[in-house]
Backbone as a printed PyTorch tensor [residue, N CA C, xyz], in Angstrom:
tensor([[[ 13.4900,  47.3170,  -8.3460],
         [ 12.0900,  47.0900,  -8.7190],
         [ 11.7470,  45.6170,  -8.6050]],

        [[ 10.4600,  45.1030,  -8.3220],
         [ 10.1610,  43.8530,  -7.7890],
         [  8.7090,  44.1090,  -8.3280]],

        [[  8.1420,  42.8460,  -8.4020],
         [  6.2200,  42.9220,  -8.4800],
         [  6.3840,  42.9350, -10.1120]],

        [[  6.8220,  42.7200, -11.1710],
         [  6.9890,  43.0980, -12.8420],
         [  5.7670,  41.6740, -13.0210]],

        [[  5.0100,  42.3290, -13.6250],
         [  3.8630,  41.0790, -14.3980],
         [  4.4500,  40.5530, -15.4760]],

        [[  3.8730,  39.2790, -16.0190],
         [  4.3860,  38.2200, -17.2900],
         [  3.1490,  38.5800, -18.2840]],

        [[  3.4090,  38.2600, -19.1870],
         [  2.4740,  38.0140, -20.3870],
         [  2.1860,  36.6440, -21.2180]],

        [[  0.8170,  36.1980, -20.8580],
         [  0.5800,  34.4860, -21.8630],
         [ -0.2310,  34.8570, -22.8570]],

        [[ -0.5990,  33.6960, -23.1450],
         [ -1.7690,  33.9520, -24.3490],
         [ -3.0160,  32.8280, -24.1060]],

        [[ -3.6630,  33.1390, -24.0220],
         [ -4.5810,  32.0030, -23.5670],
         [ -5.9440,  31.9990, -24.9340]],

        [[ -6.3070,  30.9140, -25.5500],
         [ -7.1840,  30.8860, -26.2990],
         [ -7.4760,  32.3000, -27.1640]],

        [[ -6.3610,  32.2130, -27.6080],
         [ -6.3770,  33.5360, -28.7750],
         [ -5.6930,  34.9410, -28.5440]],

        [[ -6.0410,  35.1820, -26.7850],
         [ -6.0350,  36.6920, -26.6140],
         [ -4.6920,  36.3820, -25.2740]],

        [[ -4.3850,  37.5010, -25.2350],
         [ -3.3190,  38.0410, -24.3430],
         [ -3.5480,  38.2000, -22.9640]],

        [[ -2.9150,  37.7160, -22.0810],
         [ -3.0760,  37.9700, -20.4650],
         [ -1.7160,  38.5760, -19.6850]],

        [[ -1.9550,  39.4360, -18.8170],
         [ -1.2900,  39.8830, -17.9330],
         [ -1.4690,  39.6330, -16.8880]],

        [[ -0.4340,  38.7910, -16.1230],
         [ -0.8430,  38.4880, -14.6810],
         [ -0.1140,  39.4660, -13.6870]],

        [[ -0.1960,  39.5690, -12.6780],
         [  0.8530,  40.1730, -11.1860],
         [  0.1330,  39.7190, -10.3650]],

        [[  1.7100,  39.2170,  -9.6560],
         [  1.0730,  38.7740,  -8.7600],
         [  2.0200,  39.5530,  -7.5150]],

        [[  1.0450,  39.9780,  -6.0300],
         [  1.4350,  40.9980,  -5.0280],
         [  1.1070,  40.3390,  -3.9850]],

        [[  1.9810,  40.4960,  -2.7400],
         [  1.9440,  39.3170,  -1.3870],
         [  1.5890,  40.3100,   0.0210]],

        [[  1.1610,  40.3550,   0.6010],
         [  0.7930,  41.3330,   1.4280],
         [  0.6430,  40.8830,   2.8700]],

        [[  1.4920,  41.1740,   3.9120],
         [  1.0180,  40.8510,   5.4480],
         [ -0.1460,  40.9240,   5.7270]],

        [[ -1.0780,  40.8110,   5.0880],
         [ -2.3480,  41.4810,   5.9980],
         [ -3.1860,  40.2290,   5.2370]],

        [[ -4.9250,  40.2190,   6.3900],
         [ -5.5780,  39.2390,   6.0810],
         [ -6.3460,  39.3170,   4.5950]],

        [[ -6.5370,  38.1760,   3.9010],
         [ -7.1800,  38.2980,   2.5480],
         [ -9.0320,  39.0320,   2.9320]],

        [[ -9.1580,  39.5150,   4.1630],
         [-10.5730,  39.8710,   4.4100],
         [-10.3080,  41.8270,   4.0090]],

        [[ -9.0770,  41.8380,   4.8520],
         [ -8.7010,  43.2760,   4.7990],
         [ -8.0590,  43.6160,   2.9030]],

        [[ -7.6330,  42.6090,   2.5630],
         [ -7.1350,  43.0650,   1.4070],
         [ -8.2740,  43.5780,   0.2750]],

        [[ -9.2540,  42.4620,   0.4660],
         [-10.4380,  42.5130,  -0.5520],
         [-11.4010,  43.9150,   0.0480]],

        [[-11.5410,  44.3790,   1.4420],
         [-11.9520,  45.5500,   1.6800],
         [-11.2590,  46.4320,   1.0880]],

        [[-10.4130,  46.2620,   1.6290],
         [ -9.3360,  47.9790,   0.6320],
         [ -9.5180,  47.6810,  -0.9800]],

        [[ -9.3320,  46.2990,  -1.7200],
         [ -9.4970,  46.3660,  -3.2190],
         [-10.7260,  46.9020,  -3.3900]],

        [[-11.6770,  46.9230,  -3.0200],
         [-13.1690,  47.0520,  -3.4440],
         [-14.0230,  48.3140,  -2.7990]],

        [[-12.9110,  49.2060,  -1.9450],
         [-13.8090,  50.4330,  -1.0390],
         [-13.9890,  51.2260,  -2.1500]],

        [[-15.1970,  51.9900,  -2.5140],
         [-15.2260,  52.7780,  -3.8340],
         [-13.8990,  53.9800,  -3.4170]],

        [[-13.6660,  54.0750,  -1.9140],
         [-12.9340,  55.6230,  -1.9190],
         [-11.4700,  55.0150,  -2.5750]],

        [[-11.2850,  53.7730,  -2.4270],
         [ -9.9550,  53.7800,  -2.6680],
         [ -9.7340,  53.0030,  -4.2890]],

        [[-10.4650,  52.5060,  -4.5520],
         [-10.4670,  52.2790,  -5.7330],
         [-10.7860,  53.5270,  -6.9930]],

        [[-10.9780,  54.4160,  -6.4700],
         [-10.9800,  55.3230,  -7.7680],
         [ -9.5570,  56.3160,  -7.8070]],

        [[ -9.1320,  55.6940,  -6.4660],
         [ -7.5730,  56.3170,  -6.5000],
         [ -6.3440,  55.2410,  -7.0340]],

        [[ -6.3790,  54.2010,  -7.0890],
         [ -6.0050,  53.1230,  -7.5680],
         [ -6.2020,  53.0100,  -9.5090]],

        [[ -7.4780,  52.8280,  -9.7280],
         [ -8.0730,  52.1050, -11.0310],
         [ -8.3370,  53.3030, -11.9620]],

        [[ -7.8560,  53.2170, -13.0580],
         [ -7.9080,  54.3480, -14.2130],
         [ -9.7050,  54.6360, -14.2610]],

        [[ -9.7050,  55.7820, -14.3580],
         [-11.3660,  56.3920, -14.8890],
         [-12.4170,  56.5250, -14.0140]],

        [[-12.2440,  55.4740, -12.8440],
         [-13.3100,  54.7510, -11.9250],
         [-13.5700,  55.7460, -11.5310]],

        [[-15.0350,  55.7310, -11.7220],
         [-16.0900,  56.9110, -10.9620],
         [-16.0990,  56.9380,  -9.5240]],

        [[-16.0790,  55.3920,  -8.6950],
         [-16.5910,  54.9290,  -6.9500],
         [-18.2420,  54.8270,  -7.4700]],

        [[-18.7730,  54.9420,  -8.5920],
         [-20.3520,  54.1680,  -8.8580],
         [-20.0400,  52.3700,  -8.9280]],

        [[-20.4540,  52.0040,  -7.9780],
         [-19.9850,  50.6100,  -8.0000],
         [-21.0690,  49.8400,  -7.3790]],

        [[-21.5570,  48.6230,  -8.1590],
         [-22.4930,  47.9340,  -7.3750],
         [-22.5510,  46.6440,  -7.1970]],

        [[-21.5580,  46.0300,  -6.2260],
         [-20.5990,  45.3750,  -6.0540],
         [-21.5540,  43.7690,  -5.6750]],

        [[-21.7940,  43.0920,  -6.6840],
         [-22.4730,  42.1320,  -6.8000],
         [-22.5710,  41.5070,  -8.1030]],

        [[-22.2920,  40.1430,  -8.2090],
         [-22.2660,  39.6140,  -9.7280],
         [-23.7780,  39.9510, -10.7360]],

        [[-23.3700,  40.5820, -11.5740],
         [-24.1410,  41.3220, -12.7350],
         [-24.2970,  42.9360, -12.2950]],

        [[-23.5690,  43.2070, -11.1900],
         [-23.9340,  44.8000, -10.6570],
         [-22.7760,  45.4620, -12.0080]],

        [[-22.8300,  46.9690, -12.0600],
         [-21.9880,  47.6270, -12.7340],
         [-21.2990,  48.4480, -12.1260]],

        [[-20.0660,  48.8650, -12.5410],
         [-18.9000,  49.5380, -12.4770],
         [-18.6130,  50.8840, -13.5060]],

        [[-19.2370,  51.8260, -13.1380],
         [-18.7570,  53.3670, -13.6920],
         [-17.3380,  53.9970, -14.0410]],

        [[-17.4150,  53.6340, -15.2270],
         [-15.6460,  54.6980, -15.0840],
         [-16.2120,  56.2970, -16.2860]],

        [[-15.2940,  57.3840, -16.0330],
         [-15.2010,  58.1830, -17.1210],
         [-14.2440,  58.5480, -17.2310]],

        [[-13.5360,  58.4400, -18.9450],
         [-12.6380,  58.9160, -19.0740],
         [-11.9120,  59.9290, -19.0420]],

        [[-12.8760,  61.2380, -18.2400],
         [-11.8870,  62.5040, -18.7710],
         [-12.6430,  63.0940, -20.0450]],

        [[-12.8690,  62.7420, -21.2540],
         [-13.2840,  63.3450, -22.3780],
         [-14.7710,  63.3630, -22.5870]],

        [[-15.5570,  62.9270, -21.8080],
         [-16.8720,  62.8420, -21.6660],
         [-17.5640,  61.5510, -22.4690]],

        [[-16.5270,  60.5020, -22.4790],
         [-17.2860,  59.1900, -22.6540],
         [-17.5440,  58.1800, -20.7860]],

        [[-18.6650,  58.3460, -21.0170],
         [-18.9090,  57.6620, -19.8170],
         [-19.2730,  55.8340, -20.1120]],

        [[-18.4800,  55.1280, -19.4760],
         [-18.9710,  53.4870, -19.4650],
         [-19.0700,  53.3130, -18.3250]],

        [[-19.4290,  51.0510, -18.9570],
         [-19.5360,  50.2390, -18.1210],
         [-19.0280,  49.3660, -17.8180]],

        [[-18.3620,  49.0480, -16.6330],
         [-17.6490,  47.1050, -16.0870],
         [-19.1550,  46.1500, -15.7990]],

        [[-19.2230,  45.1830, -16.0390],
         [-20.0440,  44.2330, -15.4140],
         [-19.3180,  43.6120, -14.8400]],

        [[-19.6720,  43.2630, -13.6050],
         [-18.9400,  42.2910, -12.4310],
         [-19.3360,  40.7310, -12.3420]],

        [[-18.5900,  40.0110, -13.0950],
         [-19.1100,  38.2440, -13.5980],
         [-18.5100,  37.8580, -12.3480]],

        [[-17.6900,  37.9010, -11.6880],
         [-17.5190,  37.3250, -10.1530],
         [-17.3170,  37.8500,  -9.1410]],

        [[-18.2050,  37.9480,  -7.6920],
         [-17.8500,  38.5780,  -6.5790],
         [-17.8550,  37.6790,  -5.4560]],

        [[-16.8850,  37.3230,  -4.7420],
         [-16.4220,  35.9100,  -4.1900],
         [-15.4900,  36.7950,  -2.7010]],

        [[-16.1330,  37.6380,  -1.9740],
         [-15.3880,  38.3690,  -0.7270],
         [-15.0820,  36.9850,   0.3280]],

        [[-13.8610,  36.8180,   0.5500],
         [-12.7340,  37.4550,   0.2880],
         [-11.5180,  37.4880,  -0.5740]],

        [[-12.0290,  36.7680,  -1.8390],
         [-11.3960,  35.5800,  -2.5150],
         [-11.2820,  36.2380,  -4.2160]],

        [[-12.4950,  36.3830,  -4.4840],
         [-12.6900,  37.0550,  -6.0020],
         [-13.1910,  38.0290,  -6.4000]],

        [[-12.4330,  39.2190,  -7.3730],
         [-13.4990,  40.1840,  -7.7470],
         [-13.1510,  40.2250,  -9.2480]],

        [[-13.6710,  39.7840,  -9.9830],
         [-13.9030,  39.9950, -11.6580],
         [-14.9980,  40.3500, -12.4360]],

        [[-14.6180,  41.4840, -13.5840],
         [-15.7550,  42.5180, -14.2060],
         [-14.6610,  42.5950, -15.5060]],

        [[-16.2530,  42.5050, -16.4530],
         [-15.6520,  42.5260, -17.8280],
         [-15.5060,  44.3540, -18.0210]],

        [[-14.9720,  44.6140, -18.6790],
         [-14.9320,  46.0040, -19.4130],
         [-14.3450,  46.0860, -20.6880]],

        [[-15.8720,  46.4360, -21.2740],
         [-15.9540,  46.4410, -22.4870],
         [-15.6880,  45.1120, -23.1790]],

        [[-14.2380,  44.8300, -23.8550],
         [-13.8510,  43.5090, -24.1590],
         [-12.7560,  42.4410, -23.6800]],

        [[-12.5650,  43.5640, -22.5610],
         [-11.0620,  43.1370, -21.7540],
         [-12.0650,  42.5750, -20.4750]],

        [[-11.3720,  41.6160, -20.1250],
         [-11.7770,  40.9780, -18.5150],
         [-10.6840,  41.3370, -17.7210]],

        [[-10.7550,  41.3560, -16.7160],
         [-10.0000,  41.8460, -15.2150],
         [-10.3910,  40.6370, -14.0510]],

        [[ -9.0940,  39.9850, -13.5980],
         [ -9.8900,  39.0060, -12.6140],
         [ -8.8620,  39.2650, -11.5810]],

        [[ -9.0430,  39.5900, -10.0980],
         [ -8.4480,  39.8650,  -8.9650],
         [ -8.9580,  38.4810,  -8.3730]],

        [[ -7.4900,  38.0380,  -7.8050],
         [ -7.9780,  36.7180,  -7.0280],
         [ -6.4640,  36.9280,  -5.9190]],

        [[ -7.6770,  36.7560,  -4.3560],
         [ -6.5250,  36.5500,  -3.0840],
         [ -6.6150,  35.3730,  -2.3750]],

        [[ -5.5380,  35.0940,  -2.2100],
         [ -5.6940,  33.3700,  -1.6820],
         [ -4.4770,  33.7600,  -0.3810]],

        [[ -4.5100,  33.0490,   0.5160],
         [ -4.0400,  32.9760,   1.6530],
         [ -2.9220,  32.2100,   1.3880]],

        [[ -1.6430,  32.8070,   2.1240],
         [ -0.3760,  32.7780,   1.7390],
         [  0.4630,  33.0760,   2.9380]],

        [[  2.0730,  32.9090,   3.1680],
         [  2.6530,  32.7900,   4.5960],
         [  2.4600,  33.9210,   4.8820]],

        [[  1.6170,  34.0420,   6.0240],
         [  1.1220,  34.9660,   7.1190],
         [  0.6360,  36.2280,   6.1710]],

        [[  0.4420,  36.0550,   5.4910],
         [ -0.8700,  36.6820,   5.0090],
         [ -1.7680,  36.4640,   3.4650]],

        [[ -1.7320,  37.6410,   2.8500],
         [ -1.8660,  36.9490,   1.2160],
         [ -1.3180,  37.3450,   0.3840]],

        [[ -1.8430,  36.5240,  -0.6790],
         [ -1.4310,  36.7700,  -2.5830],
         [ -2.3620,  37.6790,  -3.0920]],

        [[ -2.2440,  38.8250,  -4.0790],
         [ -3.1380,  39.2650,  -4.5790],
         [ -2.6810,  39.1040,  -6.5050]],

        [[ -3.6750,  38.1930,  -6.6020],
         [ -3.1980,  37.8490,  -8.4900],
         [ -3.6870,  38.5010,  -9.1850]],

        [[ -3.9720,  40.0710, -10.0300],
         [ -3.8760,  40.5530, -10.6580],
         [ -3.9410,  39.9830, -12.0940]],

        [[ -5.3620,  39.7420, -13.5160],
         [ -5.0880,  39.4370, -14.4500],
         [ -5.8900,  39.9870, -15.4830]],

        [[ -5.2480,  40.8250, -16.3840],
         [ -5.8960,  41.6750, -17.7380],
         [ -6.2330,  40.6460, -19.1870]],

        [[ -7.0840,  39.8790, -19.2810],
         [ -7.3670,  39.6920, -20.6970],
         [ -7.5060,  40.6600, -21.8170]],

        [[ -7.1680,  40.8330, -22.4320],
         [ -7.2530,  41.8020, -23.6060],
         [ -6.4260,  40.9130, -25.1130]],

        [[ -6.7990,  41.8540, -26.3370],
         [ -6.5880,  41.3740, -27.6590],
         [ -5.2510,  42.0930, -28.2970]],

        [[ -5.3630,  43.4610, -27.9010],
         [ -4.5760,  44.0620, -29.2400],
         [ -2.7940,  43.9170, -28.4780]],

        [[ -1.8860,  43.1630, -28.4560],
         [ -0.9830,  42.6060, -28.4410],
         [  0.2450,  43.8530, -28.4510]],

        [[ -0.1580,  44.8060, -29.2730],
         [  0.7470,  46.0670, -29.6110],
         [  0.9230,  46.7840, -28.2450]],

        [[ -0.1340,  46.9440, -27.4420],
         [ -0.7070,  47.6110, -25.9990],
         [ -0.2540,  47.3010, -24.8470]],

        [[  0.5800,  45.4910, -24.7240],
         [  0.8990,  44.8090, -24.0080],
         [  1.6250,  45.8020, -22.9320]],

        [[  2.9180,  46.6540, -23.6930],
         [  3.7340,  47.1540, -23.0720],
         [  2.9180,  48.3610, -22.2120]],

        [[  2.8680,  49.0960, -22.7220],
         [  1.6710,  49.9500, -21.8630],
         [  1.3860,  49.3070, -21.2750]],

        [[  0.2440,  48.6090, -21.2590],
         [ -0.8490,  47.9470, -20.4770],
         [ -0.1840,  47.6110, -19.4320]],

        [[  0.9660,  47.0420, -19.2130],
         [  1.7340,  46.3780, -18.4930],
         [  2.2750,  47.1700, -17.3830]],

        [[  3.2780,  48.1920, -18.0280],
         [  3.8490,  49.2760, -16.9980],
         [  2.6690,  50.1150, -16.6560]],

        [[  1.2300,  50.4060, -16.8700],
         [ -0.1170,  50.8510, -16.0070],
         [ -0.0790,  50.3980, -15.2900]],

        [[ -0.6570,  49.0560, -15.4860],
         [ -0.9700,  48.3290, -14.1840],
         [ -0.0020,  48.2540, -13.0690]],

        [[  1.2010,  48.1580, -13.4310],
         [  2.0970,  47.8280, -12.4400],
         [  2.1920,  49.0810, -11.5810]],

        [[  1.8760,  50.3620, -12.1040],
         [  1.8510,  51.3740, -11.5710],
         [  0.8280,  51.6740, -10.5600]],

        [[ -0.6530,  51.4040, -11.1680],
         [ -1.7650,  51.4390, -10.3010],
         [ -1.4880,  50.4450,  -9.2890]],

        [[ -0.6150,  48.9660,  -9.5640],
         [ -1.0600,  48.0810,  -8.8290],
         [ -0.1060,  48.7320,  -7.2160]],

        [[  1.0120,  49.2170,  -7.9360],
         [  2.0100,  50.4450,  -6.7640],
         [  0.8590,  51.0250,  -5.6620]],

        [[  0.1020,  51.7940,  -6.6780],
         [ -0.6430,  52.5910,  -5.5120],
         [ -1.8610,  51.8300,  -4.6380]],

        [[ -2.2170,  50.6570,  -4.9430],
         [ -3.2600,  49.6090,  -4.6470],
         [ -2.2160,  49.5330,  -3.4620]],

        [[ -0.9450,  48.7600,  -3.2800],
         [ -0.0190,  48.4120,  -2.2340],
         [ -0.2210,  49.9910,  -1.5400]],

        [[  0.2680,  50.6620,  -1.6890],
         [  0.1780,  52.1220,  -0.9920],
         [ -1.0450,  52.6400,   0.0570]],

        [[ -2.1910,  52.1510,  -0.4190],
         [ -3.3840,  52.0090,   0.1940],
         [ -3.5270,  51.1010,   0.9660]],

        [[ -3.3060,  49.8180,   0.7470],
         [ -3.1740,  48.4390,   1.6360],
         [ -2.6000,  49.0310,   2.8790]],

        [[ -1.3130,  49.4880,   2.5890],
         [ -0.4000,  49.7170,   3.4730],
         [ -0.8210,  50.8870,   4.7900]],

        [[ -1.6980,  51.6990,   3.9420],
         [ -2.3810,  52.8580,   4.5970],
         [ -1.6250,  53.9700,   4.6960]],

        [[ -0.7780,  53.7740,   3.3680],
         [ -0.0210,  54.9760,   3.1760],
         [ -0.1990,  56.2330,   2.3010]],

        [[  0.2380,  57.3220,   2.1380],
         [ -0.2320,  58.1620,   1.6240],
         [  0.3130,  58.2950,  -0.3080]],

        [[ -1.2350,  58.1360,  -0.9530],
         [ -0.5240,  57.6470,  -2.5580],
         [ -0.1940,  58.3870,  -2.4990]],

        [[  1.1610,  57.9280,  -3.5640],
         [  2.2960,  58.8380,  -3.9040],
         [  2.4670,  58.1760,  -5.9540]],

        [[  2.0570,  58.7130,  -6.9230],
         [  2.0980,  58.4930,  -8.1270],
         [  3.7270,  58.1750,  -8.3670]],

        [[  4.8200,  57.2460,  -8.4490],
         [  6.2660,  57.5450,  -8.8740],
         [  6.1070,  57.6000, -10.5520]],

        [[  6.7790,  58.2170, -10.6510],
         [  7.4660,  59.1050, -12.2380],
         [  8.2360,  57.9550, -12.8490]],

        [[  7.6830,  56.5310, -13.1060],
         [  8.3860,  55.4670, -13.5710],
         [  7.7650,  55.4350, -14.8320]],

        [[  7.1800,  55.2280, -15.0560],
         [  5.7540,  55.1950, -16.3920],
         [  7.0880,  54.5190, -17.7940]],

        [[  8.0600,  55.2550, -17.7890],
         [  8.9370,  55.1740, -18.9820],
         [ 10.0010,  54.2790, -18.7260]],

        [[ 10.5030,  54.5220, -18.0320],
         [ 11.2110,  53.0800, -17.0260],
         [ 10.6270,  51.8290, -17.3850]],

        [[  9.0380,  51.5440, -16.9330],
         [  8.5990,  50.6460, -17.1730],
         [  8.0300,  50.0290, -17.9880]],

        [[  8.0380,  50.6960, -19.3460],
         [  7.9870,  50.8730, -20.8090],
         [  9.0900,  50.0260, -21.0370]],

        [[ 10.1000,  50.4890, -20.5070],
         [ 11.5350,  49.9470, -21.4180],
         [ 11.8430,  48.5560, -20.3090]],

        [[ 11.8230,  48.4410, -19.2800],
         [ 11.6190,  47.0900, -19.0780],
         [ 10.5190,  46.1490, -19.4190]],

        [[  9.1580,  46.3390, -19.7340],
         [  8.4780,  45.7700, -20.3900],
         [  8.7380,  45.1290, -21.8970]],

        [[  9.0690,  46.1550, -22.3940],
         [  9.5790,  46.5010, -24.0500],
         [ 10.7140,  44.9970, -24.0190]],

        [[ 11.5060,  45.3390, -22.7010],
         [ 13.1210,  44.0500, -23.4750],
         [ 12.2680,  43.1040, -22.5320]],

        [[ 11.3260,  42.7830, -21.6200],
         [ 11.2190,  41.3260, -20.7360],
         [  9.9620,  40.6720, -21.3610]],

        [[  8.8720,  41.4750, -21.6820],
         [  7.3400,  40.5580, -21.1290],
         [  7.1500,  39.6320, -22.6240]],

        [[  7.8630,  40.0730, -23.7060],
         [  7.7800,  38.8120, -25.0980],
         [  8.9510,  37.5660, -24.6850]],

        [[  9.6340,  37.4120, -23.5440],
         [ 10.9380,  36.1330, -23.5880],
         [  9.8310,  35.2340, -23.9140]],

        [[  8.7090,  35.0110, -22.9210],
         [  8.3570,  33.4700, -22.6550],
         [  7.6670,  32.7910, -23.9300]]])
């Protein structure tokens, strides 16, 4: 296993970064992050209602019939896409890197208990985000608990 995100703390609240390196151009990466078809196969809840412009909104439903909203505070193609939800921020940033790019991955959030979860999710979705890049066919892996328990003993060292 490779790609494992860190955990800081920045002005009070908790961050999760990952960071993912990809052969391909940061023009193609930010298309595939942001196509509604592939982002609702990627991103928990996401409807593909997306209106991809700073102050546009972002549709997710959970499944139980609560329907929300992301607001999108930065849209920077090919470079930035960040949207608050709810009280957590999300900031995707690709920067050009040897022969192709970086994709930095970062969750602000508060409740500290969640970290671990939060952590082995993302790393999971961020799996199938690569899977799509790649133009391969998602495939969900059965790690979820795996990555619980490496989260659990790594992401409090620093």
């Amino acid at each position: 296993m490779r790609n494992y995100g860190s955990l800081y703390e920045k002005e009070g609240r908790h961050v999760l970064v990952f960071e993912r390196n990809y052969p391909f151009s940061p023009e193609k990466v930010f298309r595939d992050l942001t196509d509604p078809d592939y982002f609702t196969q990627w991103y928990p809840f996401a409807t593909g209602d997306m209106d991809l412009r700073v102050g546009g909104k972002i549709k997710f439903d959970d499944g139980e019939g609560s329907i929300y909203e992301a607001v999108i505070t930065e849209f920077n193609p090919p470079h930035s896409f960040c949207f608050r939800e709810i009280d957590d921020l999300l900031e995707i940033r690709i920067h050009v890197a040897n022969q192709g790019c970086t994709l930095t991955f970062s969750h602000t959030f508060d409740n500290r208990e969640m970290a671990i979860y939060t952590a082995a999710g993302w790393h999971r979705c961020l799996d199938v985000l690569g899977q799509l890049i790649y133009g391969r066919t998602v495939e969900w892996e059965d790690n979820a608990l795996e990555l619980r328990e490496y989260y659990k003993t790594n992401l409090y060292k620093k």
